[in-house]
CSV table of C-alpha atoms and ligand atoms in Angstrom, one decimal:
chain,number,residue,atom,x,y,z
A,149,MET,CA,0.0,0.0,0.0
A,150,ARG,CA,1.2,3.5,-0.9
A,151,ILE,CA,0.2,6.4,1.5
A,152,ASP,CA,1.0,10.0,0.6
A,153,VAL,CA,0.5,12.7,3.3
A,154,VAL,CA,0.5,16.4,2.6
A,155,THR,CA,1.1,18.7,5.5
A,156,ILE,CA,2.8,21.9,6.6
A,157,PHE,CA,4.4,19.9,9.5
A,158,PRO,CA,6.2,16.9,7.9
A,159,ASP,CA,8.0,16.3,11.3
A,160,TYR,CA,4.7,15.2,12.8
A,161,PHE,CA,5.0,11.9,10.9
A,162,ALA,CA,8.4,10.9,12.2
A,163,PRO,CA,6.8,8.3,14.6
A,164,LEU,CA,5.7,6.3,11.5
A,165,THR,CA,9.3,5.0,11.3
A,166,LEU,CA,8.8,3.3,14.7
A,167,SER,CA,7.3,0.1,15.9
A,168,LEU,CA,5.1,-2.1,13.7
A,169,ILE,CA,4.4,0.6,11.2
A,170,GLY,CA,8.1,1.3,10.8
A,171,LYS,CA,8.8,-2.4,10.4
A,172,ALA,CA,5.9,-2.7,7.8
A,173,GLN,CA,7.7,0.0,5.8
A,174,ASP,CA,11.0,-1.9,6.1
A,175,LYS,CA,9.2,-5.0,4.8
A,176,SER,CA,7.7,-2.9,1.9
A,177,LEU,CA,4.2,-3.8,3.1
A,178,LEU,CA,3.6,-0.1,3.3
A,179,ASP,CA,5.3,2.9,1.6
A,180,VAL,CA,4.6,6.3,3.3
A,181,ALA,CA,5.7,9.5,1.6
A,182,VAL,CA,5.3,12.8,3.4
A,183,HIS,CA,5.1,16.0,1.4
A,184,ASP,CA,5.5,19.6,2.6
A,185,LEU,CA,2.6,21.7,1.3
A,186,ARG,CA,4.9,24.7,1.2
A,187,ASP,CA,7.0,23.1,-1.5
A,188,TYR,CA,4.0,23.8,-3.8
A,189,THR,CA,4.0,27.6,-3.2
A,190,HIS,CA,5.8,30.1,-5.4
A,191,ASP,CA,6.2,33.2,-3.2
A,192,VAL,CA,9.2,34.0,-0.9
A,193,HIS,CA,7.1,33.6,2.2
A,194,ARG,CA,5.8,30.1,1.0
A,195,THR,CA,2.3,31.3,1.9
A,196,VAL,CA,-0.4,28.6,2.4
A,197,ASP,CA,-3.1,30.6,4.0
A,198,ASP,CA,-5.2,33.8,3.6
A,199,SER,CA,-8.1,35.5,5.3
A,200,PRO,CA,-11.6,34.1,5.0
A,201,TYR,CA,-14.1,35.5,2.6
A,202,GLY,CA,-17.1,36.7,4.6
A,203,GLY,CA,-14.9,37.6,7.5
A,204,GLY,CA,-14.4,35.8,10.8
A,205,ALA,CA,-11.6,34.5,13.0
A,206,GLY,CA,-8.6,32.6,11.7
A,207,MET,CA,-7.1,31.9,8.3
A,208,VAL,CA,-8.1,29.5,5.5
A,209,MET,CA,-5.7,27.4,3.5
A,210,LYS,CA,-5.4,28.5,-0.1
A,211,ALA,CA,-6.6,26.2,-2.9
A,212,GLU,CA,-3.7,26.7,-5.3
A,213,PRO,CA,-0.9,24.9,-3.3
A,214,TRP,CA,-3.3,22.1,-2.4
A,215,ALA,CA,-4.3,21.5,-6.0
A,216,GLU,CA,-0.7,21.6,-7.2
A,217,ALA,CA,0.4,19.1,-4.6
A,218,LEU,CA,-2.6,16.8,-5.1
A,219,ASP,CA,-2.5,16.9,-8.9
A,220,GLU,CA,1.1,15.8,-8.8
A,221,ILE,CA,0.5,13.0,-6.3
A,222,ILE,CA,-2.6,11.8,-8.1
A,223,ALA,CA,-0.7,11.8,-11.4
A,224,GLN,CA,2.0,9.6,-9.9
A,225,SER,CA,-0.5,7.1,-8.4
A,226,ASN,CA,-0.6,3.6,-9.9
A,227,ALA,CA,-4.3,3.1,-9.0
A,228,LYS,CA,-7.1,5.5,-8.5
A,229,PRO,CA,-6.4,7.0,-5.0
A,230,THR,CA,-8.7,7.6,-2.1
A,231,LEU,CA,-8.2,11.2,-0.9
A,232,VAL,CA,-8.9,11.5,2.8
A,233,ILE,CA,-9.4,15.0,4.3
A,234,PRO,CA,-9.5,14.9,8.1
A,235,THR,CA,-11.9,17.4,9.5
A,236,PRO,CA,-14.1,17.6,12.6
A,237,ALA,CA,-17.0,18.2,10.1
A,238,GLY,CA,-16.4,14.8,8.4
A,239,GLU,CA,-18.0,11.4,8.8
A,240,LEU,CA,-16.9,9.5,12.0
A,241,PHE,CA,-13.8,7.3,11.6
A,242,THR,CA,-14.7,3.7,12.7
A,243,GLN,CA,-13.1,0.3,12.7
A,244,SER,CA,-15.1,-0.6,9.6
A,245,ARG,CA,-13.7,2.5,7.8
A,246,ALA,CA,-10.2,1.5,8.8
A,247,GLU,CA,-10.9,-2.0,7.3
A,248,SER,CA,-12.1,-0.5,4.0
A,249,LEU,CA,-9.2,1.9,3.8
A,250,ALA,CA,-6.8,-1.0,4.5
A,251,GLN,CA,-7.9,-2.5,1.2
A,252,THR,CA,-7.1,0.6,-0.8
A,253,PRO,CA,-3.8,0.5,-2.7
A,254,ASN,CA,-3.3,4.3,-2.8
A,255,LEU,CA,-4.3,6.7,0.0
A,256,ILE,CA,-3.7,10.4,0.1
A,257,PHE,CA,-4.2,12.3,3.3
A,258,ALA,CA,-4.5,16.1,3.1
A,259,CYS,CA,-3.9,17.7,6.5
A,260,GLY,CA,-5.6,21.0,6.9
A,261,ARG,CA,-4.7,23.5,9.6
A,262,TYR,CA,-6.1,26.9,10.7
A,263,GLU,CA,-9.9,27.1,9.9
A,264,GLY,CA,-9.5,24.5,7.2
A,265,ILE,CA,-8.9,24.2,3.4
A,266,ASP,CA,-10.8,26.4,0.9
A,267,ALA,CA,-14.0,24.4,0.3
A,268,ARG,CA,-13.4,24.4,-3.5
A,269,VAL,CA,-10.6,21.9,-3.1
A,270,VAL,CA,-12.9,19.2,-1.9
A,271,GLU,CA,-15.6,20.3,-4.4
A,272,HIS,CA,-13.1,20.1,-7.3
A,273,TYR,CA,-11.8,16.6,-6.5
A,274,ARG,CA,-15.3,15.3,-5.7
A,275,GLY,CA,-16.2,16.4,-9.2
A,276,ARG,CA,-13.2,14.4,-10.7
A,277,LYS,CA,-14.6,11.0,-9.9
A,278,ASP,CA,-12.4,9.4,-12.6
A,279,VAL,CA,-9.2,10.5,-10.7
A,280,ALA,CA,-9.9,10.1,-7.0
A,281,GLU,CA,-12.5,9.1,-4.4
A,282,VAL,CA,-12.8,11.9,-1.8
A,283,LEU,CA,-13.7,11.3,1.9
A,284,GLU,CA,-14.0,13.9,4.7
A,285,ILE,CA,-13.4,12.1,8.0
A,286,SER,CA,-13.5,13.1,11.6
A,287,LEU,CA,-11.6,11.3,14.3
A,288,GLY,CA,-14.3,12.2,16.9
A,289,ASP,CA,-16.5,14.9,18.2
A,290,TYR,CA,-13.8,17.2,19.4
A,291,VAL,CA,-11.5,19.7,17.7
A,292,LEU,CA,-7.8,19.2,17.1
A,293,ASN,CA,-5.4,22.0,15.9
A,294,GLY,CA,-5.1,20.3,12.5
A,295,GLY,CA,-5.4,17.0,10.7
A,296,GLU,CA,-1.9,15.6,11.5
A,297,VAL,CA,-2.8,13.8,14.7
A,298,ALA,CA,-6.0,12.5,13.2
A,299,VAL,CA,-4.0,11.1,10.2
A,300,LEU,CA,-1.4,9.5,12.4
A,301,ALA,CA,-4.3,7.7,14.2
A,302,MET,CA,-6.0,6.7,11.0
A,303,ILE,CA,-2.7,5.4,9.5
A,304,GLU,CA,-1.9,3.4,12.6
A,305,SER,CA,-5.4,1.8,12.7
A,306,LEU,CA,-5.5,0.9,9.0
A,307,ALA,CA,-1.9,-0.2,8.6
A,308,ARG,CA,-2.2,-2.8,11.4
A,309,LEU,CA,-5.0,-4.4,9.3
A,310,ILE,CA,-2.7,-5.0,6.3
A,311,PRO,CA,-1.8,-8.7,6.2
A,312,GLY,CA,1.7,-9.2,7.7
A,313,VAL,CA,1.9,-6.0,9.7
A,314,VAL,CA,0.7,-7.5,13.0
A,315,GLY,CA,2.5,-10.8,13.7
A,316,ASN,CA,-0.4,-12.8,15.0
A,317,PRO,CA,-3.6,-12.1,13.0
A,318,GLN,CA,-5.7,-13.7,15.7
A,319,SER,CA,-5.0,-10.7,17.9
A,320,LEU,CA,-6.9,-8.5,15.4
A,321,VAL,CA,-10.0,-10.6,15.9
A,322,GLU,CA,-10.1,-10.7,19.7
A,323,GLU,CA,-10.0,-6.9,20.4
A,324,SER,CA,-12.4,-4.1,20.9
A,325,HIS,CA,-14.5,-3.3,17.8
A,326,GLY,CA,-13.4,-6.7,16.4
A,327,LEU,CA,-15.7,-9.2,14.7
A,328,ASP,CA,-18.5,-9.1,17.2
A,329,GLY,CA,-18.4,-5.3,17.5
A,330,LEU,CA,-18.1,-5.4,21.3
A,331,LEU,CA,-15.4,-4.0,23.6
A,332,GLU,CA,-12.6,-6.3,24.6
A,333,TYR,CA,-12.7,-8.3,27.8
A,334,PRO,CA,-10.1,-7.6,30.5
A,335,VAL,CA,-6.7,-9.3,30.3
A,336,TYR,CA,-4.2,-10.4,33.0
A,337,THR,CA,-0.7,-11.7,33.3
A,338,LYS,CA,1.7,-12.9,36.0
A,339,PRO,CA,1.8,-12.6,39.0
A,340,PRO,CA,-1.5,-14.3,39.9
A,341,LEU,CA,-1.8,-12.1,43.1
A,342,TRP,CA,-0.8,-8.4,42.8
A,343,ARG,CA,-1.5,-5.8,45.5
A,344,ALA,CA,-4.2,-8.0,47.0
A,345,LEU,CA,-5.9,-8.4,43.6
A,346,ALA,CA,-6.2,-12.0,42.3
A,347,VAL,CA,-6.6,-12.9,38.6
A,348,PRO,CA,-10.2,-14.2,38.0
A,349,GLU,CA,-10.2,-17.9,39.0
A,350,VAL,CA,-11.7,-19.0,35.6
A,351,LEU,CA,-8.6,-17.8,33.8
A,352,VAL,CA,-6.3,-20.2,35.7
A,353,SER,CA,-8.8,-23.1,35.5
A,354,GLY,CA,-7.4,-24.4,32.2
A,355,ASN,CA,-11.0,-24.9,31.1
A,356,HIS,CA,-11.0,-23.2,27.7
A,357,ALA,CA,-14.8,-23.5,27.2
A,358,ARG,CA,-15.4,-21.7,30.5
A,359,ILE,CA,-12.8,-19.1,29.7
A,360,ALA,CA,-14.4,-18.4,26.3
A,361,THR,CA,-17.8,-18.0,28.0
A,362,TRP,CA,-16.4,-15.7,30.7
A,363,ARG,CA,-14.7,-13.5,28.2
A,364,ALA,CA,-17.9,-13.2,26.0
A,365,GLU,CA,-19.9,-12.3,29.2
A,366,GLN,CA,-17.3,-9.7,30.2
A,367,SER,CA,-17.3,-8.2,26.7
A,368,ARG,CA,-21.0,-7.8,26.8
A,369,LEU,CA,-21.1,-6.4,30.3
A,370,ILE,CA,-18.4,-3.8,29.6
A,371,THR,CA,-20.0,-2.8,26.3
A,372,GLU,CA,-23.4,-2.4,28.1
A,373,GLN,CA,-21.8,-0.2,30.8
A,374,ARG,CA,-19.5,1.9,28.7
A,375,ARG,CA,-20.8,1.9,25.1
A,376,PRO,CA,-24.5,0.8,25.0
A,377,ASP,CA,-24.7,2.4,21.6
A,378,LEU,CA,-22.6,-0.4,20.2
A,379,LEU,CA,-25.1,-3.1,21.2
B,1545,ADE,N1,-9.0,18.3,12.5
B,1545,ADE,C1,-9.3,19.0,13.5
B,1545,ADE,N2,-10.1,18.3,14.4
B,1545,ADE,C2,-10.3,17.1,13.8
B,1545,ADE,C3,-11.0,15.9,14.1
B,1545,ADE,N3,-11.7,15.8,15.2
B,1545,ADE,N4,-11.0,14.9,13.2
B,1545,ADE,C4,-10.2,15.0,12.1
B,1545,ADE,N5,-9.6,16.1,11.7
B,1545,ADE,C5,-9.6,17.1,12.6
């Protein structure tokens, strides 16, 4: 999978060289290229923003550098890319969205800052259905300073679904938001007694059927308490 990220803060993406995502890149399961939006400006100040039409607080990202960057990246894509624009005004990012993005050979993330990107950029690429699919996606119902942190989270959650990235694929099944859509049951390791807290007896019983039943019950209980909307 090829991922292109456009941002005015390329350094934000340094963590993608670490851990499983870094190893996935070493193994060529994933190829991440980060582009500096300012490289697509043509003035001495490398300007990427301007004041909003209609007035109001903050600045808006200019359409021209975005279009220049995106046209170049799209032209270099082997397959029709999916262009993801992180925004608090987007559709909510979910595990099923991560699963569908993990199947996409070419992803482009456009990280907005300030009050966002001139709306004509999305309008333009939405109108060019032959060259890209456009998605506006929100990480959650809160506001970040820009798209970078949201994109890091999205890349991590989708990249771990690419076959070969996570060593044991079974661990992808038995986790929160996994196949049954429930939250994960609690997990324990040694020692069996820690600060007067014992590991639940069933987990040391060696009875795998009982363990499976207990875990399913715990998943349901925790989901009921914390996220009844998932049931
Ligand atoms: N940019 C700013 N806030 C955001 C959010 N909640 N999700 C995605 N991108 C954002």
